[in-house]
């Protein structure tokens, strides 16, 4: 399925709240920000990475320890700036959308490749680099699956073969073409010559292609490539997306599963080409109502609206998954005022709902109420149960202690207004990082925990 390239306009256009990146993937030219302030912000990130690259923490340097701390400080500052730039200035949710960001050769080389790892640590999925610059590709020092080598035109087979030694995806800018076969030839030509060493992406101006041709390309590429549309409208992207799908229904609708950020199914609905476009236009869950025979903007009547995060097509291209966050005065997808159309949830989601309710309704004297009101008690129980989990040996004992830790952790989360989905966001972001810490234990934390456990033991 196609995805957007934001080359001349930012991902979120003004107040229209278009959610084009919700097709699950997007490519960004970083200077297509909403303002001059955004360009300044991006250049400041580059400068921070350049400063980091100049810090000498080699073994021969007598100031190595101090410089290692300085380098770590600069790295953290750069990543924080990149996160803010992506999320606040460009308006993309890097925890759920696969973001490719184009970084210039000079920016890579002047920072010794650190600008590339900075944006991956900030949540981007891949870095797009000039495919003709092997020096820049190599300077990123990244795994090849996190690199896209991009060519402005049709490079030689030799150039493609050299680039695919460093990048697992090869991208081509196609300015003119006559038919779907022209695109497929560019997409697959070198794959046949040098072997299936890479995936192809062809970048095309959205105004030079229609949905029918997009569908033909999708069916012809056989999973070895895709296209990205430069600055598409919601209609161009949505119709192109739908053209890559198939359905055996007489009404032409697509079966759609609606899920939470944690992949829990909320319900089963249906989508039309028009409803996909409408969802991308407003960034909400919009479907097709068979009973009303028209668009169903979830929440317009009930108030139980949905924030749209991502749309995915299944392996057979005949069903959709909408990943959403359910909102409203009652967090309910179903018309029976339950979260899901299969009744109340179980496990952690049930615990989360119960704790949210108890936060305001727990009777005086209840244990959960005590935990909410007594921060020291809650802290002590978290430390205590974590120790018991670390010392559990049998499978059953580990499961029991894990349940205890999860309960107290969920109490802490509910008190702070943090949801399971909020935690899922952080886990998804961390999965994209390429810079890893050593992960050694912190002595001052261990000492504080020992002090808490010692007091607890003395009070028994």
Short mmCIF file of C-alpha atoms in Angstrom, two decimals:
data_model
loop_
_atom_site.label_atom_id
_atom_site.label_comp_id
_atom_site.label_asym_id
_atom_site.label_seq_id
_atom_site.Cartn_x
_atom_site.Cartn_y
_atom_site.Cartn_z
CA UNK A 1 0.00 0.00 0.00
CA UNK A 2 1.23 3.56 -0.64
CA UNK A 3 2.45 5.93 2.04
CA UNK A 4 3.00 9.70 1.99
CA UNK A 5 6.21 11.65 1.53
CA UNK A 6 5.99 15.10 3.07
CA UNK A 7 8.38 17.05 0.85
CA UNK A 8 6.79 20.49 0.64
CA UNK A 9 4.10 20.43 3.32
CA UNK A 10 4.24 19.19 6.93
CA UNK A 11 2.42 16.02 8.08
CA UNK A 12 -0.26 18.07 9.87
CA UNK A 13 -1.59 20.92 7.75
CA UNK A 14 -2.83 23.88 9.78
CA UNK A 15 -6.05 23.19 11.66
CA UNK A 16 -7.44 20.57 9.27
CA UNK A 17 -5.99 17.79 11.46
CA UNK A 18 -5.27 15.58 8.46
CA UNK A 19 -3.84 12.28 9.67
CA UNK A 20 -2.17 11.05 6.49
CA UNK A 21 0.63 9.36 8.41
CA UNK A 22 -2.05 7.07 9.91
CA UNK A 23 -1.58 4.76 6.92
CA UNK A 24 1.21 3.45 9.14
CA UNK A 25 4.25 4.93 7.47
CA UNK A 26 5.54 8.26 6.16
CA UNK A 27 8.67 9.86 4.79
CA UNK A 28 9.62 13.34 5.97
CA UNK A 29 11.87 16.01 4.56
CA UNK A 30 12.71 17.67 7.89
CA UNK A 31 12.71 21.25 6.63
CA UNK A 32 9.02 20.98 5.62
CA UNK A 33 8.06 22.20 9.07
CA UNK A 34 5.15 24.44 9.93
CA UNK A 35 7.30 27.54 10.43
CA UNK A 36 10.75 29.07 10.29
CA UNK A 37 10.96 28.10 13.94
CA UNK A 38 10.86 24.45 12.87
CA UNK A 39 13.80 24.90 10.51
CA UNK A 40 15.74 26.59 13.29
CA UNK A 41 14.86 23.72 15.62
CA UNK A 42 16.09 21.12 13.12
CA UNK A 43 19.39 22.95 12.58
CA UNK A 44 19.85 23.14 16.35
CA UNK A 45 19.54 19.35 16.53
CA UNK A 46 22.21 18.99 13.85
CA UNK A 47 24.47 21.42 15.74
CA UNK A 48 23.99 19.46 18.95
CA UNK A 49 25.05 16.24 17.21
CA UNK A 50 28.07 17.98 15.68
CA UNK A 51 29.09 19.16 19.17
CA UNK A 52 28.69 15.62 20.47
CA UNK A 53 30.91 14.24 17.69
CA UNK A 54 33.73 16.64 18.64
CA UNK A 55 34.00 15.41 22.23
CA UNK A 56 37.11 13.26 22.60
CA UNK A 57 36.41 10.30 24.89
CA UNK A 58 39.23 8.11 23.62
CA UNK A 59 41.27 6.05 26.06
CA UNK A 60 44.32 8.24 25.47
CA UNK A 61 42.56 11.41 26.65
CA UNK A 62 43.23 12.19 30.36
CA UNK A 63 39.79 13.83 30.53
CA UNK A 64 38.08 10.73 29.20
CA UNK A 65 35.70 10.21 32.15
CA UNK A 66 34.52 13.81 32.14
CA UNK A 67 34.20 13.78 28.35
CA UNK A 68 32.17 10.56 28.40
CA UNK A 69 29.70 12.25 30.72
CA UNK A 70 29.62 15.34 28.49
CA UNK A 71 29.04 13.21 25.39
CA UNK A 72 26.19 11.37 27.11
CA UNK A 73 24.68 14.68 28.19
CA UNK A 74 24.82 16.05 24.63
CA UNK A 75 23.34 12.83 23.26
CA UNK A 76 20.38 13.00 25.66
CA UNK A 77 19.79 16.65 24.84
CA UNK A 78 19.89 15.95 21.10
CA UNK A 79 17.44 13.05 21.35
CA UNK A 80 15.07 15.14 23.49
CA UNK A 81 15.20 17.93 20.90
CA UNK A 82 14.57 15.45 18.06
CA UNK A 83 11.58 13.97 19.90
CA UNK A 84 10.10 17.43 20.37
CA UNK A 85 10.72 18.30 16.73
CA UNK A 86 8.99 15.16 15.46
CA UNK A 87 6.06 15.15 17.84
CA UNK A 88 5.37 18.83 18.45
CA UNK A 89 6.58 20.57 15.31
CA UNK A 90 5.88 17.94 12.66
CA UNK A 91 2.98 16.34 14.50
CA UNK A 92 3.81 12.65 13.97
CA UNK A 93 3.36 9.90 16.54
CA UNK A 94 6.65 8.02 16.20
CA UNK A 95 5.54 5.34 18.64
CA UNK A 96 2.98 3.94 16.21
CA UNK A 97 3.90 5.30 12.77
CA UNK A 98 7.01 4.10 10.90
CA UNK A 99 8.74 7.40 10.15
CA UNK A 100 11.51 7.68 7.57
CA UNK A 101 13.41 10.97 7.76
CA UNK A 102 15.73 12.29 5.06
CA UNK A 103 19.08 13.53 6.34
CA UNK A 104 21.59 15.36 4.13
CA UNK A 105 25.12 14.17 3.41
CA UNK A 106 26.75 17.22 5.02
CA UNK A 107 24.69 16.75 8.18
CA UNK A 108 25.73 13.11 8.44
CA UNK A 109 29.41 13.67 7.73
CA UNK A 110 29.80 16.75 9.93
CA UNK A 111 28.29 14.87 12.89
CA UNK A 112 30.20 11.63 12.21
CA UNK A 113 26.84 9.95 11.64
CA UNK A 114 25.44 10.88 15.06
CA UNK A 115 22.50 12.81 13.56
CA UNK A 116 21.24 9.51 12.14
CA UNK A 117 21.33 7.62 15.42
CA UNK A 118 19.84 10.66 17.16
CA UNK A 119 16.66 10.51 15.07
CA UNK A 120 16.40 6.73 15.42
CA UNK A 121 16.73 7.05 19.20
CA UNK A 122 13.99 9.69 19.02
CA UNK A 123 11.65 7.13 17.46
CA UNK A 124 12.18 7.19 13.68
CA UNK A 125 12.10 3.83 11.93
CA UNK A 126 14.68 4.56 9.21
CA UNK A 127 17.05 7.21 7.89
CA UNK A 128 16.89 8.16 4.19
CA UNK A 129 20.34 8.94 2.76
CA UNK A 130 21.57 9.93 -0.71
CA UNK A 131 22.20 6.58 -2.38
CA UNK A 132 25.01 8.03 -4.50
CA UNK A 133 27.02 8.90 -1.36
CA UNK A 134 28.46 5.66 -0.06
CA UNK A 135 30.56 7.73 2.33
CA UNK A 136 27.45 9.17 4.00
CA UNK A 137 25.71 5.79 4.10
CA UNK A 138 28.75 4.21 5.74
CA UNK A 139 29.23 7.11 8.18
CA UNK A 140 25.84 6.46 9.79
CA UNK A 141 27.22 3.20 11.23
CA UNK A 142 23.66 1.85 11.30
CA UNK A 143 22.30 -1.64 10.62
CA UNK A 144 21.33 -1.81 6.94
CA UNK A 145 17.68 -2.51 7.79
CA UNK A 146 17.46 0.99 9.31
CA UNK A 147 18.76 2.73 6.17
CA UNK A 148 17.09 3.75 2.90
CA UNK A 149 19.39 4.63 -0.01
CA UNK A 150 17.55 7.18 -2.15
CA UNK A 151 18.33 8.06 -5.77
CA UNK A 152 16.94 11.06 -7.63
CA UNK A 153 16.35 9.21 -10.87
CA UNK A 154 17.35 5.87 -12.39
CA UNK A 155 20.83 4.86 -11.18
CA UNK A 156 23.04 2.22 -12.75
CA UNK A 157 22.87 -1.37 -11.59
CA UNK A 158 26.38 -0.93 -10.18
CA UNK A 159 25.28 2.04 -8.07
CA UNK A 160 22.28 0.11 -6.73
CA UNK A 161 24.39 -2.94 -5.95
CA UNK A 162 26.91 -0.83 -4.02
CA UNK A 163 24.18 0.94 -2.06
CA UNK A 164 22.34 -2.25 -1.12
CA UNK A 165 25.47 -3.48 0.65
CA UNK A 166 24.79 -0.73 3.18
CA UNK A 167 20.99 -0.29 2.99
CA UNK A 168 18.20 -2.86 2.79
CA UNK A 169 15.80 -0.50 0.99
CA UNK A 170 16.52 1.30 -2.28
CA UNK A 171 14.37 4.31 -3.14
CA UNK A 172 13.95 5.96 -6.55
CA UNK A 173 12.45 9.32 -7.46
CA UNK A 174 10.42 8.83 -10.66
CA UNK A 175 9.50 12.14 -12.27
CA UNK A 176 7.89 10.85 -15.46
CA UNK A 177 6.31 7.54 -16.43
CA UNK A 178 3.76 6.25 -18.90
CA UNK A 179 2.18 3.25 -17.20
CA UNK A 180 2.29 0.95 -14.20
CA UNK A 181 4.77 -1.23 -16.11
CA UNK A 182 7.27 1.64 -16.16
CA UNK A 183 7.13 1.85 -12.37
CA UNK A 184 7.39 -1.92 -11.96
CA UNK A 185 10.39 -2.03 -14.29
CA UNK A 186 12.22 0.53 -12.18
CA UNK A 187 11.10 -1.20 -8.98
CA UNK A 188 12.13 -4.72 -9.99
CA UNK A 189 14.76 -4.38 -12.70
CA UNK A 190 17.88 -4.48 -10.57
CA UNK A 191 16.33 -6.97 -8.18
CA UNK A 192 16.34 -9.47 -11.05
CA UNK A 193 19.91 -8.60 -12.02
CA UNK A 194 21.64 -8.65 -8.64
CA UNK A 195 19.27 -10.80 -6.60
CA UNK A 196 16.60 -10.01 -4.03
CA UNK A 197 18.97 -8.09 -1.77
CA UNK A 198 16.68 -5.16 -1.14
CA UNK A 199 13.16 -3.78 -1.07
CA UNK A 200 12.23 -1.10 -3.60
CA UNK A 201 10.38 2.17 -2.99
CA UNK A 202 9.41 4.41 -5.89
CA UNK A 203 8.68 8.03 -4.98
CA UNK A 204 6.07 9.66 -7.24
CA UNK A 205 4.31 13.02 -7.27
CA UNK A 206 0.75 12.39 -6.05
CA UNK A 207 -0.64 14.55 -8.86
CA UNK A 208 0.93 12.40 -11.58
CA UNK A 209 -0.73 9.09 -10.68
CA UNK A 210 -4.24 7.85 -9.99
CA UNK A 211 -5.70 5.17 -7.74
CA UNK A 212 -6.16 2.66 -10.57
CA UNK A 213 -2.47 2.74 -11.48
CA UNK A 214 -1.50 2.51 -7.81
CA UNK A 215 -3.59 -0.66 -7.54
CA UNK A 216 -1.95 -2.12 -10.65
CA UNK A 217 1.50 -1.43 -9.20
CA UNK A 218 0.54 -3.00 -5.87
CA UNK A 219 -0.67 -6.17 -7.54
CA UNK A 220 2.34 -6.35 -9.85
CA UNK A 221 5.14 -5.78 -7.34
CA UNK A 222 4.41 -9.07 -5.52
CA UNK A 223 5.56 -7.81 -2.13
CA UNK A 224 8.99 -6.68 -3.32
CA UNK A 225 8.30 -2.97 -3.22
CA UNK A 226 5.87 -0.14 -2.78
CA UNK A 227 5.35 3.48 -3.75
CA UNK A 228 5.36 6.67 -1.74
CA UNK A 229 3.27 9.62 -2.90
CA UNK A 230 4.77 13.09 -2.66
CA UNK A 231 2.48 15.50 -0.78
CA UNK A 232 -0.82 13.68 -1.39
CA UNK A 233 -4.25 14.84 -0.31
CA UNK A 234 -6.34 12.60 1.93
CA UNK A 235 -8.41 11.63 -1.12
CA UNK A 236 -5.38 10.72 -3.23
CA UNK A 237 -3.80 8.68 -0.44
CA UNK A 238 -7.01 7.04 0.79
CA UNK A 239 -8.24 6.06 -2.66
CA UNK A 240 -4.78 4.77 -3.57
CA UNK A 241 -4.67 2.77 -0.35
CA UNK A 242 -8.09 1.22 -1.02
CA UNK A 243 -7.11 0.39 -4.62
CA UNK A 244 -4.45 -1.97 -3.26
CA UNK A 245 -7.08 -4.03 -1.42
CA UNK A 246 -9.61 -6.60 -2.57
CA UNK A 247 -13.01 -7.71 -1.32
CA UNK A 248 -15.43 -10.49 -2.22
CA UNK A 249 -18.41 -8.60 -0.80
CA UNK A 250 -21.08 -7.46 -3.25
CA UNK A 251 -21.22 -4.05 -1.54
CA UNK A 252 -17.46 -3.55 -1.94
CA UNK A 253 -16.88 -2.99 1.77
CA UNK A 254 -13.78 -4.06 3.70
CA UNK A 255 -14.05 -5.95 6.99
CA UNK A 256 -12.39 -3.82 9.66
CA UNK A 257 -11.20 -4.79 13.15
CA UNK A 258 -10.92 -1.87 15.58
CA UNK A 259 -8.16 -2.29 18.19
CA UNK A 260 -6.51 -0.49 21.10
CA UNK A 261 -2.84 0.49 21.14
CA UNK A 262 -2.22 -2.86 22.87
CA UNK A 263 -3.92 -4.77 20.00
CA UNK A 264 -7.06 -5.60 21.98
CA UNK A 265 -10.07 -5.94 19.67
CA UNK A 266 -12.81 -3.41 20.45
CA UNK A 267 -15.24 -4.43 17.73
CA UNK A 268 -15.89 -5.40 14.12
CA UNK A 269 -17.04 -2.79 11.60
CA UNK A 270 -16.87 -2.13 7.86
CA UNK A 271 -14.98 0.40 5.79
CA UNK A 272 -15.56 1.86 2.35
CA UNK A 273 -13.13 3.75 0.15
CA UNK A 274 -14.85 6.96 1.19
CA UNK A 275 -14.71 6.16 4.91
CA UNK A 276 -10.95 5.52 4.67
CA UNK A 277 -10.52 8.95 3.11
CA UNK A 278 -12.74 10.54 5.78
CA UNK A 279 -10.72 8.90 8.57
CA UNK A 280 -7.48 10.28 7.12
CA UNK A 281 -9.06 13.72 6.77
CA UNK A 282 -10.08 14.07 10.41
CA UNK A 283 -7.78 11.70 12.32
CA UNK A 284 -10.71 9.84 13.90
CA UNK A 285 -12.35 6.46 13.60
CA UNK A 286 -14.72 6.78 10.62
CA UNK A 287 -16.43 3.71 9.16
CA UNK A 288 -19.34 2.74 6.89
CA UNK A 289 -22.70 2.06 8.50
CA UNK A 290 -24.67 -0.60 6.62
CA UNK A 291 -27.85 0.27 8.51
CA UNK A 292 -27.58 3.97 7.66
CA UNK A 293 -26.01 3.30 4.27
CA UNK A 294 -23.46 6.04 4.78
CA UNK A 295 -20.42 7.26 6.70
CA UNK A 296 -20.39 6.55 10.43
CA UNK A 297 -18.22 9.02 12.32
CA UNK A 298 -17.83 7.16 15.56
CA UNK A 299 -18.79 9.38 18.49
CA UNK A 300 -20.74 12.10 16.68
CA UNK A 301 -23.93 10.92 18.37
CA UNK A 302 -22.72 9.03 21.46
CA UNK A 303 -19.70 11.18 22.27
CA UNK A 304 -17.59 8.00 22.32
CA UNK A 305 -15.19 9.14 19.62
CA UNK A 306 -11.83 7.62 18.70
CA UNK A 307 -8.41 9.09 18.05
CA UNK A 308 -7.00 7.32 14.99
CA UNK A 309 -3.37 6.20 15.26
CA UNK A 310 -2.86 3.78 12.42
CA UNK A 311 -4.55 1.82 9.64
CA UNK A 312 -3.11 -1.54 8.55
CA UNK A 313 -4.10 -3.95 5.80
CA UNK A 314 -3.84 -7.69 6.51
CA UNK A 315 -1.66 -10.26 4.73
CA UNK A 316 -4.38 -11.13 2.20
CA UNK A 317 -5.20 -7.47 1.47
CA UNK A 318 -8.90 -8.01 2.21
CA UNK A 319 -9.27 -6.70 5.78
CA UNK A 320 -8.28 -3.61 7.75
CA UNK A 321 -7.20 -2.92 11.30
CA UNK A 322 -7.82 0.51 12.81
CA UNK A 323 -5.62 1.21 15.86
CA UNK A 324 -7.36 3.82 17.99
CA UNK A 325 -7.66 5.30 21.45
CA UNK A 326 -11.24 5.26 22.67
CA UNK A 327 -12.37 8.56 24.19
CA UNK A 328 -15.50 10.01 25.77
CA UNK A 329 -17.12 10.47 29.15
CA UNK A 330 -17.44 6.68 29.23
CA UNK A 331 -14.56 4.84 27.54
CA UNK A 332 -16.78 2.52 25.53
CA UNK A 333 -16.73 1.32 21.94
CA UNK A 334 -19.93 -0.72 22.26
CA UNK A 335 -23.44 0.80 22.31
CA UNK A 336 -23.94 -1.13 25.57
CA UNK A 337 -21.36 1.17 27.19
CA UNK A 338 -18.67 -1.49 27.47
CA UNK A 339 -15.13 -1.03 26.20
CA UNK A 340 -15.49 -3.87 23.70
CA UNK A 341 -18.37 -5.50 21.84
CA UNK A 342 -17.51 -8.73 23.66
CA UNK A 343 -18.27 -7.39 27.11
CA UNK A 344 -15.97 -6.26 29.87
CA UNK A 345 -12.23 -6.85 29.49
CA UNK A 346 -10.17 -9.26 31.58
CA UNK A 347 -6.68 -9.19 33.07
CA UNK A 348 -4.73 -5.95 33.13
CA UNK A 349 -7.35 -3.95 31.25
CA UNK A 350 -10.01 -5.00 33.79
CA UNK A 351 -7.66 -4.08 36.65
CA UNK A 352 -6.98 -0.71 35.03
CA UNK A 353 -10.69 0.07 34.75
CA UNK A 354 -11.35 -1.00 38.33
CA UNK A 355 -8.52 1.13 39.72
CA UNK A 356 -9.65 4.19 37.73
CA UNK A 357 -13.09 3.76 39.27
CA UNK A 358 -11.71 3.19 42.77
CA UNK A 359 -9.62 6.34 42.52
CA UNK A 360 -12.80 8.33 43.07
CA UNK A 361 -15.14 5.80 44.69
CA UNK A 362 -13.02 3.58 46.96
CA UNK A 363 -14.52 3.56 50.50
CA UNK A 364 -12.49 4.76 53.46
CA UNK A 365 -10.51 1.92 54.99
CA UNK A 366 -10.17 -0.13 51.81
CA UNK A 367 -6.64 -1.26 50.97
CA UNK A 368 -6.66 0.38 47.53
CA UNK A 369 -7.77 3.65 49.14
CA UNK A 370 -4.86 3.40 51.60
CA UNK A 371 -2.42 2.93 48.72
CA UNK A 372 -3.81 5.91 46.85
CA UNK A 373 -3.57 8.13 49.94
CA UNK A 374 -0.28 6.93 51.41
CA UNK A 375 2.61 7.49 49.00
CA UNK A 376 5.15 5.95 51.38
CA UNK A 377 3.11 2.76 51.77
CA UNK A 378 2.75 2.42 47.99
CA UNK A 379 6.48 3.01 47.47
CA UNK A 380 7.39 0.46 50.12
CA UNK A 381 5.06 -2.18 48.64
CA UNK A 382 6.49 -1.66 45.15
CA UNK A 383 10.03 -2.22 46.46
CA UNK A 384 8.98 -5.16 48.62
CA UNK A 385 7.06 -6.99 45.90
CA UNK A 386 9.82 -6.37 43.35
CA UNK A 387 12.28 -8.04 45.72
CA UNK A 388 9.97 -11.01 46.19
CA UNK A 389 9.62 -11.34 42.41
CA UNK A 390 13.40 -11.31 42.00
CA UNK A 391 13.74 -14.12 44.53
CA UNK A 392 10.85 -16.32 43.34
CA UNK A 393 11.96 -19.66 41.90
CA UNK A 394 9.09 -21.83 40.69
CA UNK A 395 6.99 -20.90 37.68
CA UNK A 396 3.87 -20.55 39.83
CA UNK A 397 5.65 -18.44 42.42
CA UNK A 398 7.04 -16.12 39.74
CA UNK A 399 3.53 -15.72 38.27
CA UNK A 400 2.09 -14.89 41.70
CA UNK A 401 4.76 -12.32 42.53
CA UNK A 402 4.50 -10.80 39.05
CA UNK A 403 0.76 -10.35 39.62
CA UNK A 404 1.53 -8.55 42.89
CA UNK A 405 4.04 -6.23 41.22
CA UNK A 406 1.60 -5.47 38.41
CA UNK A 407 -1.15 -4.64 40.89
CA UNK A 408 0.95 -2.14 42.84
CA UNK A 409 2.44 -0.72 39.63
CA UNK A 410 -1.06 -0.22 38.22
CA UNK A 411 -2.12 1.58 41.41
CA UNK A 412 0.82 3.93 40.94
CA UNK A 413 -0.12 4.41 37.28
CA UNK A 414 -3.81 5.03 38.00
CA UNK A 415 -2.91 7.64 40.63
CA UNK A 416 -0.70 9.43 38.07
CA UNK A 417 -3.30 9.17 35.29
CA UNK A 418 -1.14 6.79 33.26
CA UNK A 419 -2.78 4.05 31.17
CA UNK A 420 -1.62 0.71 29.79
CA UNK A 421 -1.59 2.33 26.37
CA UNK A 422 0.72 5.08 27.66
CA UNK A 423 3.18 2.39 28.73
CA UNK A 424 2.80 0.65 25.36
CA UNK A 425 3.77 3.93 23.68
CA UNK A 426 7.02 4.08 25.66
CA UNK A 427 7.86 0.44 24.91
CA UNK A 428 7.26 0.97 21.19
CA UNK A 429 9.49 4.05 21.20
CA UNK A 430 12.30 2.23 22.98
CA UNK A 431 12.15 -0.63 20.49
CA UNK A 432 13.33 1.78 17.77
CA UNK A 433 16.44 2.98 19.64
CA UNK A 434 19.89 2.05 18.38
CA UNK A 435 21.93 3.56 21.22
CA UNK A 436 21.88 1.23 24.20
CA UNK A 437 22.99 1.83 27.77
CA UNK A 438 25.14 -0.68 29.63
CA UNK A 439 22.23 -1.34 31.97
CA UNK A 440 24.26 -1.73 35.17
CA UNK A 441 22.42 -1.44 38.47
CA UNK A 442 22.50 1.92 40.26
CA UNK A 443 24.16 1.68 43.63
CA UNK A 444 22.18 4.54 45.19
CA UNK A 445 18.90 2.91 44.13
CA UNK A 446 19.95 -0.44 45.58
CA UNK A 447 20.94 1.26 48.85
CA UNK A 448 17.61 3.07 49.05
CA UNK A 449 15.75 -0.20 48.40
CA UNK A 450 17.78 -2.02 51.03
CA UNK A 451 16.93 0.71 53.52
CA UNK A 452 13.20 0.38 52.81
CA UNK A 453 13.33 -3.42 53.05
CA UNK A 454 15.35 -3.23 56.26
CA UNK A 455 12.79 -0.94 57.90
CA UNK A 456 9.94 -3.15 56.73
CA UNK A 457 11.61 -6.23 58.17
CA UNK A 458 12.24 -4.47 61.51
CA UNK A 459 8.59 -3.46 61.75
CA UNK A 460 7.25 -7.00 61.30
#
